[in-house]
């Protein structure tokens, strides 16, 4: 009897450890509410506040499909995301649980706007995907000064660097 219970418990533990989050397309996120998923996407728009970085997926704010909220500080450690990811210059995998946001709007202060604007608006070399032609890419950035209200929107909260990567890390 003891061995049977122990075997069942061990099997359950190995099964739970072996499970990976499903990789889903951005268009399918609404069907995975409350589930741990992996989304491969490109950031379309962003906002940076004192403690949080908001990455908008699928469209520009407020018409986006998903917001990935990155906590800048977790347990005293700074969580830094590459600017090429923030500016949508590369496809990346995000891993986390999809939730429906119910908290209050974020009214905290903006990150240093002048520095952020300078950083974002620096010209970057690029290649047109369809023609292979070399081009210079320029982003314009106008920080939102009002509250960021995500109530009723789909959100994934990132609080670990392992949740952001070039491949499925879980």
mmCIF file with all atom_site columns, C-alpha atoms in Angstrom:
data_model
loop_
_atom_site.group_PDB
_atom_site.id
_atom_site.type_symbol
_atom_site.label_atom_id
_atom_site.label_alt_id
_atom_site.label_comp_id
_atom_site.label_asym_id
_atom_site.label_entity_id
_atom_site.label_seq_id
_atom_site.pdbx_PDB_ins_code
_atom_site.Cartn_x
_atom_site.Cartn_y
_atom_site.Cartn_z
_atom_site.occupancy
_atom_site.B_iso_or_equiv
_atom_site.pdbx_formal_charge
_atom_site.auth_seq_id
_atom_site.auth_comp_id
_atom_site.auth_asym_id
_atom_site.auth_atom_id
_atom_site.pdbx_PDB_model_num
ATOM 1   C CA . UNK A 1 1   ? 0.000   0.000  0.000   1.00 0.00 ? 1   UNK A CA 1
ATOM 2   C CA . UNK A 1 2   ? 2.807   2.414  0.948   1.00 0.00 ? 2   UNK A CA 1
ATOM 3   C CA . UNK A 1 3   ? 4.657   1.652  -2.296  1.00 0.00 ? 3   UNK A CA 1
ATOM 4   C CA . UNK A 1 4   ? 1.552   2.228  -4.380  1.00 0.00 ? 4   UNK A CA 1
ATOM 5   C CA . UNK A 1 5   ? 0.940   5.653  -2.847  1.00 0.00 ? 5   UNK A CA 1
ATOM 6   C CA . UNK A 1 6   ? 4.633   6.566  -3.147  1.00 0.00 ? 6   UNK A CA 1
ATOM 7   C CA . UNK A 1 7   ? 4.685   5.464  -6.804  1.00 0.00 ? 7   UNK A CA 1
ATOM 8   C CA . UNK A 1 8   ? 1.579   7.527  -7.595  1.00 0.00 ? 8   UNK A CA 1
ATOM 9   C CA . UNK A 1 9   ? 3.061   10.595 -5.875  1.00 0.00 ? 9   UNK A CA 1
ATOM 10  C CA . UNK A 1 10  ? 6.384   10.262 -7.701  1.00 0.00 ? 10  UNK A CA 1
ATOM 11  C CA . UNK A 1 11  ? 4.638   9.806  -11.053 1.00 0.00 ? 11  UNK A CA 1
ATOM 12  C CA . UNK A 1 12  ? 2.497   12.899 -10.380 1.00 0.00 ? 12  UNK A CA 1
ATOM 13  C CA . UNK A 1 13  ? 5.588   14.968 -9.544  1.00 0.00 ? 13  UNK A CA 1
ATOM 14  C CA . UNK A 1 14  ? 7.450   13.889 -12.698 1.00 0.00 ? 14  UNK A CA 1
ATOM 15  C CA . UNK A 1 15  ? 4.376   14.528 -14.841 1.00 0.00 ? 15  UNK A CA 1
ATOM 16  C CA . UNK A 1 16  ? 3.951   18.044 -13.418 1.00 0.00 ? 16  UNK A CA 1
ATOM 17  C CA . UNK A 1 17  ? 7.658   18.840 -13.861 1.00 0.00 ? 17  UNK A CA 1
ATOM 18  C CA . UNK A 1 18  ? 7.672   17.537 -17.430 1.00 0.00 ? 18  UNK A CA 1
ATOM 19  C CA . UNK A 1 19  ? 4.735   19.657 -18.585 1.00 0.00 ? 19  UNK A CA 1
ATOM 20  C CA . UNK A 1 20  ? 5.617   22.656 -20.706 1.00 0.00 ? 20  UNK A CA 1
ATOM 21  C CA . UNK A 1 21  ? 3.538   25.700 -21.452 1.00 0.00 ? 21  UNK A CA 1
ATOM 22  C CA . UNK A 1 22  ? 1.805   25.638 -24.836 1.00 0.00 ? 22  UNK A CA 1
ATOM 23  C CA . UNK A 1 23  ? 3.254   27.918 -27.524 1.00 0.00 ? 23  UNK A CA 1
ATOM 24  C CA . UNK A 1 24  ? 0.356   29.880 -28.988 1.00 0.00 ? 24  UNK A CA 1
ATOM 25  C CA . UNK A 1 25  ? -0.168  32.539 -31.650 1.00 0.00 ? 25  UNK A CA 1
ATOM 26  C CA . UNK A 1 26  ? -1.011  36.087 -30.542 1.00 0.00 ? 26  UNK A CA 1
ATOM 27  C CA . UNK A 1 27  ? -4.400  35.850 -32.279 1.00 0.00 ? 27  UNK A CA 1
ATOM 28  C CA . UNK A 1 28  ? -5.305  32.877 -30.028 1.00 0.00 ? 28  UNK A CA 1
ATOM 29  C CA . UNK A 1 29  ? -4.476  34.418 -26.639 1.00 0.00 ? 29  UNK A CA 1
ATOM 30  C CA . UNK A 1 30  ? -8.088  35.061 -25.623 1.00 0.00 ? 30  UNK A CA 1
ATOM 31  C CA . UNK A 1 31  ? -8.808  31.308 -25.711 1.00 0.00 ? 31  UNK A CA 1
ATOM 32  C CA . UNK A 1 32  ? -6.038  30.592 -23.180 1.00 0.00 ? 32  UNK A CA 1
ATOM 33  C CA . UNK A 1 33  ? -7.103  32.867 -20.302 1.00 0.00 ? 33  UNK A CA 1
ATOM 34  C CA . UNK A 1 34  ? -5.806  31.571 -16.967 1.00 0.00 ? 34  UNK A CA 1
ATOM 35  C CA . UNK A 1 35  ? -3.259  29.242 -18.603 1.00 0.00 ? 35  UNK A CA 1
ATOM 36  C CA . UNK A 1 36  ? 0.529   29.235 -18.656 1.00 0.00 ? 36  UNK A CA 1
ATOM 37  C CA . UNK A 1 37  ? 1.556   29.842 -22.273 1.00 0.00 ? 37  UNK A CA 1
ATOM 38  C CA . UNK A 1 38  ? 4.462   30.822 -24.488 1.00 0.00 ? 38  UNK A CA 1
ATOM 39  C CA . UNK A 1 39  ? 3.836   33.585 -27.037 1.00 0.00 ? 39  UNK A CA 1
ATOM 40  C CA . UNK A 1 40  ? 6.309   34.277 -29.853 1.00 0.00 ? 40  UNK A CA 1
ATOM 41  C CA . UNK A 1 41  ? 5.807   37.851 -30.963 1.00 0.00 ? 41  UNK A CA 1
ATOM 42  C CA . UNK A 1 42  ? 7.229   41.251 -31.690 1.00 0.00 ? 42  UNK A CA 1
ATOM 43  C CA . UNK A 1 43  ? 6.521   44.253 -29.446 1.00 0.00 ? 43  UNK A CA 1
ATOM 44  C CA . UNK A 1 44  ? 4.485   46.900 -31.286 1.00 0.00 ? 44  UNK A CA 1
ATOM 45  C CA . UNK A 1 45  ? 4.397   49.689 -28.672 1.00 0.00 ? 45  UNK A CA 1
ATOM 46  C CA . UNK A 1 46  ? 5.588   50.280 -25.104 1.00 0.00 ? 46  UNK A CA 1
ATOM 47  C CA . UNK A 1 47  ? 5.395   52.496 -22.034 1.00 0.00 ? 47  UNK A CA 1
ATOM 48  C CA . UNK A 1 48  ? 7.960   52.820 -19.269 1.00 0.00 ? 48  UNK A CA 1
ATOM 49  C CA . UNK A 1 49  ? 6.955   53.862 -15.766 1.00 0.00 ? 49  UNK A CA 1
ATOM 50  C CA . UNK A 1 50  ? 8.796   53.980 -12.454 1.00 0.00 ? 50  UNK A CA 1
ATOM 51  C CA . UNK A 1 51  ? 8.493   50.288 -11.569 1.00 0.00 ? 51  UNK A CA 1
ATOM 52  C CA . UNK A 1 52  ? 6.891   48.698 -14.620 1.00 0.00 ? 52  UNK A CA 1
ATOM 53  C CA . UNK A 1 53  ? 7.539   48.362 -18.331 1.00 0.00 ? 53  UNK A CA 1
ATOM 54  C CA . UNK A 1 54  ? 4.456   47.835 -20.494 1.00 0.00 ? 54  UNK A CA 1
ATOM 55  C CA . UNK A 1 55  ? 4.978   45.976 -23.781 1.00 0.00 ? 55  UNK A CA 1
ATOM 56  C CA . UNK A 1 56  ? 1.987   46.068 -26.144 1.00 0.00 ? 56  UNK A CA 1
ATOM 57  C CA . UNK A 1 57  ? 1.530   43.126 -28.494 1.00 0.00 ? 57  UNK A CA 1
ATOM 58  C CA . UNK A 1 58  ? -0.650  42.861 -31.593 1.00 0.00 ? 58  UNK A CA 1
ATOM 59  C CA . UNK A 1 59  ? -1.276  46.588 -32.044 1.00 0.00 ? 59  UNK A CA 1
ATOM 60  C CA . UNK A 1 60  ? -0.513  49.980 -30.510 1.00 0.00 ? 60  UNK A CA 1
ATOM 61  C CA . UNK A 1 61  ? -1.990  51.008 -27.144 1.00 0.00 ? 61  UNK A CA 1
ATOM 62  C CA . UNK A 1 62  ? -4.998  51.161 -26.520 1.00 0.00 ? 62  UNK A CA 1
ATOM 63  C CA . UNK A 1 63  ? -5.977  48.784 -29.367 1.00 0.00 ? 63  UNK A CA 1
ATOM 64  C CA . UNK A 1 64  ? -3.448  46.092 -28.440 1.00 0.00 ? 64  UNK A CA 1
ATOM 65  C CA . UNK A 1 65  ? -4.327  42.410 -27.955 1.00 0.00 ? 65  UNK A CA 1
ATOM 66  C CA . UNK A 1 66  ? -1.976  41.676 -25.053 1.00 0.00 ? 66  UNK A CA 1
ATOM 67  C CA . UNK A 1 67  ? 0.076   43.683 -22.566 1.00 0.00 ? 67  UNK A CA 1
ATOM 68  C CA . UNK A 1 68  ? 3.205   42.138 -21.147 1.00 0.00 ? 68  UNK A CA 1
ATOM 69  C CA . UNK A 1 69  ? 3.975   43.870 -17.866 1.00 0.00 ? 69  UNK A CA 1
ATOM 70  C CA . UNK A 1 70  ? 7.641   43.588 -16.899 1.00 0.00 ? 70  UNK A CA 1
ATOM 71  C CA . UNK A 1 71  ? 8.465   44.259 -13.254 1.00 0.00 ? 71  UNK A CA 1
ATOM 72  C CA . UNK A 1 72  ? 11.692  46.284 -13.277 1.00 0.00 ? 72  UNK A CA 1
ATOM 73  C CA . UNK A 1 73  ? 12.725  45.273 -9.742  1.00 0.00 ? 73  UNK A CA 1
ATOM 74  C CA . UNK A 1 74  ? 12.119  41.825 -8.254  1.00 0.00 ? 74  UNK A CA 1
ATOM 75  C CA . UNK A 1 75  ? 13.534  40.975 -4.821  1.00 0.00 ? 75  UNK A CA 1
ATOM 76  C CA . UNK A 1 76  ? 16.088  43.779 -5.118  1.00 0.00 ? 76  UNK A CA 1
ATOM 77  C CA . UNK A 1 77  ? 17.304  42.548 -8.513  1.00 0.00 ? 77  UNK A CA 1
ATOM 78  C CA . UNK A 1 78  ? 16.889  44.710 -11.612 1.00 0.00 ? 78  UNK A CA 1
ATOM 79  C CA . UNK A 1 79  ? 15.176  42.964 -14.508 1.00 0.00 ? 79  UNK A CA 1
ATOM 80  C CA . UNK A 1 80  ? 16.516  44.468 -17.732 1.00 0.00 ? 80  UNK A CA 1
ATOM 81  C CA . UNK A 1 81  ? 15.016  43.793 -21.159 1.00 0.00 ? 81  UNK A CA 1
ATOM 82  C CA . UNK A 1 82  ? 17.104  44.386 -24.304 1.00 0.00 ? 82  UNK A CA 1
ATOM 83  C CA . UNK A 1 83  ? 16.078  47.587 -26.123 1.00 0.00 ? 83  UNK A CA 1
ATOM 84  C CA . UNK A 1 84  ? 15.809  45.667 -29.428 1.00 0.00 ? 84  UNK A CA 1
ATOM 85  C CA . UNK A 1 85  ? 12.994  43.646 -27.831 1.00 0.00 ? 85  UNK A CA 1
ATOM 86  C CA . UNK A 1 86  ? 11.284  46.769 -26.454 1.00 0.00 ? 86  UNK A CA 1
ATOM 87  C CA . UNK A 1 87  ? 11.472  48.519 -29.828 1.00 0.00 ? 87  UNK A CA 1
ATOM 88  C CA . UNK A 1 88  ? 10.128  45.502 -31.707 1.00 0.00 ? 88  UNK A CA 1
ATOM 89  C CA . UNK A 1 89  ? 13.301  44.852 -33.653 1.00 0.00 ? 89  UNK A CA 1
ATOM 90  C CA . UNK A 1 90  ? 13.291  41.153 -32.864 1.00 0.00 ? 90  UNK A CA 1
ATOM 91  C CA . UNK A 1 91  ? 10.850  38.329 -32.380 1.00 0.00 ? 91  UNK A CA 1
ATOM 92  C CA . UNK A 1 92  ? 10.986  36.898 -28.893 1.00 0.00 ? 92  UNK A CA 1
ATOM 93  C CA . UNK A 1 93  ? 9.291   34.274 -26.725 1.00 0.00 ? 93  UNK A CA 1
ATOM 94  C CA . UNK A 1 94  ? 7.430   35.400 -23.594 1.00 0.00 ? 94  UNK A CA 1
ATOM 95  C CA . UNK A 1 95  ? 6.371   32.768 -21.048 1.00 0.00 ? 95  UNK A CA 1
ATOM 96  C CA . UNK A 1 96  ? 3.719   33.380 -18.413 1.00 0.00 ? 96  UNK A CA 1
ATOM 97  C CA . UNK A 1 97  ? 0.136   33.070 -17.296 1.00 0.00 ? 97  UNK A CA 1
ATOM 98  C CA . UNK A 1 98  ? -2.538  35.000 -19.202 1.00 0.00 ? 98  UNK A CA 1
ATOM 99  C CA . UNK A 1 99  ? -4.848  36.929 -16.902 1.00 0.00 ? 99  UNK A CA 1
ATOM 100 C CA . UNK A 1 100 ? -7.626  39.472 -17.270 1.00 0.00 ? 100 UNK A CA 1
ATOM 101 C CA . UNK A 1 101 ? -6.373  42.693 -15.638 1.00 0.00 ? 101 UNK A CA 1
ATOM 102 C CA . UNK A 1 102 ? -8.556  43.977 -12.799 1.00 0.00 ? 102 UNK A CA 1
ATOM 103 C CA . UNK A 1 103 ? -6.200  46.296 -10.885 1.00 0.00 ? 103 UNK A CA 1
ATOM 104 C CA . UNK A 1 104 ? -6.331  50.099 -10.865 1.00 0.00 ? 104 UNK A CA 1
ATOM 105 C CA . UNK A 1 105 ? -4.733  52.159 -13.658 1.00 0.00 ? 105 UNK A CA 1
ATOM 106 C CA . UNK A 1 106 ? -1.013  52.913 -13.289 1.00 0.00 ? 106 UNK A CA 1
ATOM 107 C CA . UNK A 1 107 ? -0.545  56.593 -12.462 1.00 0.00 ? 107 UNK A CA 1
ATOM 108 C CA . UNK A 1 108 ? 3.122   56.428 -11.435 1.00 0.00 ? 108 UNK A CA 1
ATOM 109 C CA . UNK A 1 109 ? 5.762   58.734 -12.862 1.00 0.00 ? 109 UNK A CA 1
ATOM 110 C CA . UNK A 1 110 ? 7.306   58.190 -16.265 1.00 0.00 ? 110 UNK A CA 1
ATOM 111 C CA . UNK A 1 111 ? 10.882  57.013 -16.595 1.00 0.00 ? 111 UNK A CA 1
ATOM 112 C CA . UNK A 1 112 ? 13.303  59.792 -17.630 1.00 0.00 ? 112 UNK A CA 1
ATOM 113 C CA . UNK A 1 113 ? 11.415  60.950 -20.744 1.00 0.00 ? 113 UNK A CA 1
ATOM 114 C CA . UNK A 1 114 ? 14.239  62.884 -22.402 1.00 0.00 ? 114 UNK A CA 1
ATOM 115 C CA . UNK A 1 115 ? 16.708  60.010 -22.077 1.00 0.00 ? 115 UNK A CA 1
ATOM 116 C CA . UNK A 1 116 ? 14.141  57.476 -23.277 1.00 0.00 ? 116 UNK A CA 1
ATOM 117 C CA . UNK A 1 117 ? 13.148  59.624 -26.248 1.00 0.00 ? 117 UNK A CA 1
ATOM 118 C CA . UNK A 1 118 ? 16.819  60.089 -27.269 1.00 0.00 ? 118 UNK A CA 1
ATOM 119 C CA . UNK A 1 119 ? 17.475  56.354 -26.962 1.00 0.00 ? 119 UNK A CA 1
ATOM 120 C CA . UNK A 1 120 ? 14.400  55.301 -28.945 1.00 0.00 ? 120 UNK A CA 1
ATOM 121 C CA . UNK A 1 121 ? 14.805  57.872 -31.705 1.00 0.00 ? 121 UNK A CA 1
ATOM 122 C CA . UNK A 1 122 ? 18.419  57.018 -32.573 1.00 0.00 ? 122 UNK A CA 1
ATOM 123 C CA . UNK A 1 123 ? 18.622  55.930 -36.231 1.00 0.00 ? 123 UNK A CA 1
ATOM 124 C CA . UNK A 1 124 ? 19.239  52.203 -36.706 1.00 0.00 ? 124 UNK A CA 1
ATOM 125 C CA . UNK A 1 125 ? 20.486  50.311 -39.738 1.00 0.00 ? 125 UNK A CA 1
ATOM 126 C CA . UNK A 1 126 ? 18.037  47.751 -41.055 1.00 0.00 ? 126 UNK A CA 1
ATOM 127 C CA . UNK A 1 127 ? 17.165  45.556 -44.024 1.00 0.00 ? 127 UNK A CA 1
ATOM 128 C CA . UNK A 1 128 ? 13.788  45.523 -45.764 1.00 0.00 ? 128 UNK A CA 1
ATOM 129 C CA . UNK A 1 129 ? 12.460  41.970 -45.447 1.00 0.00 ? 129 UNK A CA 1
ATOM 130 C CA . UNK A 1 130 ? 10.914  41.821 -48.925 1.00 0.00 ? 130 UNK A CA 1
ATOM 131 C CA . UNK A 1 131 ? 13.681  43.396 -51.000 1.00 0.00 ? 131 UNK A CA 1
ATOM 132 C CA . UNK A 1 132 ? 16.817  42.898 -48.921 1.00 0.00 ? 132 UNK A CA 1
ATOM 133 C CA . UNK A 1 133 ? 17.574  46.617 -49.351 1.00 0.00 ? 133 UNK A CA 1
ATOM 134 C CA . UNK A 1 134 ? 19.578  48.366 -46.617 1.00 0.00 ? 134 UNK A CA 1
ATOM 135 C CA . UNK A 1 135 ? 17.666  51.206 -44.939 1.00 0.00 ? 135 UNK A CA 1
ATOM 136 C CA . UNK A 1 136 ? 17.876  53.517 -41.953 1.00 0.00 ? 136 UNK A CA 1
ATOM 137 C CA . UNK A 1 137 ? 15.033  53.002 -39.485 1.00 0.00 ? 137 UNK A CA 1
ATOM 138 C CA . UNK A 1 138 ? 13.840  55.844 -37.286 1.00 0.00 ? 138 UNK A CA 1
ATOM 139 C CA . UNK A 1 139 ? 11.273  55.457 -34.532 1.00 0.00 ? 139 UNK A CA 1
ATOM 140 C CA . UNK A 1 140 ? 9.391   58.372 -33.075 1.00 0.00 ? 140 UNK A CA 1
ATOM 141 C CA . UNK A 1 141 ? 8.363   58.189 -29.463 1.00 0.00 ? 141 UNK A CA 1
ATOM 142 C CA . UNK A 1 142 ? 5.919   60.329 -27.555 1.00 0.00 ? 142 UNK A CA 1
ATOM 143 C CA . UNK A 1 143 ? 5.549   59.081 -23.971 1.00 0.00 ? 143 UNK A CA 1
ATOM 144 C CA . UNK A 1 144 ? 1.991   58.776 -22.643 1.00 0.00 ? 144 UNK A CA 1
ATOM 145 C CA . UNK A 1 145 ? 1.588   61.072 -19.676 1.00 0.00 ? 145 UNK A CA 1
ATOM 146 C CA . UNK A 1 146 ? -1.863  59.914 -18.579 1.00 0.00 ? 146 UNK A CA 1
ATOM 147 C CA . UNK A 1 147 ? -2.748  56.832 -16.561 1.00 0.00 ? 147 UNK A CA 1
ATOM 148 C CA . UNK A 1 148 ? -2.270  53.443 -18.196 1.00 0.00 ? 148 UNK A CA 1
ATOM 149 C CA . UNK A 1 149 ? -5.639  51.750 -17.784 1.00 0.00 ? 149 UNK A CA 1
ATOM 150 C CA . UNK A 1 150 ? -5.605  48.045 -18.636 1.00 0.00 ? 150 UNK A CA 1
ATOM 151 C CA . UNK A 1 151 ? -8.804  47.026 -16.834 1.00 0.00 ? 151 UNK A CA 1
ATOM 152 C CA . UNK A 1 152 ? -10.518 44.268 -18.821 1.00 0.00 ? 152 UNK A CA 1
ATOM 153 C CA . UNK A 1 153 ? -7.447  43.665 -21.017 1.00 0.00 ? 153 UNK A CA 1
ATOM 154 C CA . UNK A 1 154 ? -5.390  40.486 -21.338 1.00 0.00 ? 154 UNK A CA 1
ATOM 155 C CA . UNK A 1 155 ? -2.085  40.699 -19.480 1.00 0.00 ? 155 UNK A CA 1
ATOM 156 C CA . UNK A 1 156 ? 0.979   38.541 -18.851 1.00 0.00 ? 156 UNK A CA 1
ATOM 157 C CA . UNK A 1 157 ? 3.187   39.565 -15.910 1.00 0.00 ? 157 UNK A CA 1
ATOM 158 C CA . UNK A 1 158 ? 6.938   38.973 -16.253 1.00 0.00 ? 158 UNK A CA 1
ATOM 159 C CA . UNK A 1 159 ? 9.013   38.900 -13.079 1.00 0.00 ? 159 UNK A CA 1
ATOM 160 C CA . UNK A 1 160 ? 11.860  36.589 -14.101 1.00 0.00 ? 160 UNK A CA 1
ATOM 161 C CA . UNK A 1 161 ? 14.436  37.008 -16.883 1.00 0.00 ? 161 UNK A CA 1
ATOM 162 C CA . UNK A 1 162 ? 13.880  33.346 -17.838 1.00 0.00 ? 162 UNK A CA 1
ATOM 163 C CA . UNK A 1 163 ? 10.397  34.296 -19.058 1.00 0.00 ? 163 UNK A CA 1
ATOM 164 C CA . UNK A 1 164 ? 11.895  36.283 -21.951 1.00 0.00 ? 164 UNK A CA 1
ATOM 165 C CA . UNK A 1 165 ? 14.084  34.624 -24.537 1.00 0.00 ? 165 UNK A CA 1
ATOM 166 C CA . UNK A 1 166 ? 14.823  33.492 -28.036 1.00 0.00 ? 166 UNK A CA 1
ATOM 167 C CA . UNK A 1 167 ? 13.405  30.037 -27.399 1.00 0.00 ? 167 UNK A CA 1
ATOM 168 C CA . UNK A 1 168 ? 11.000  28.273 -25.075 1.00 0.00 ? 168 UNK A CA 1
ATOM 169 C CA . UNK A 1 169 ? 12.879  28.335 -21.770 1.00 0.00 ? 169 UNK A CA 1
ATOM 170 C CA . UNK A 1 170 ? 10.534  26.243 -19.654 1.00 0.00 ? 170 UNK A CA 1
#
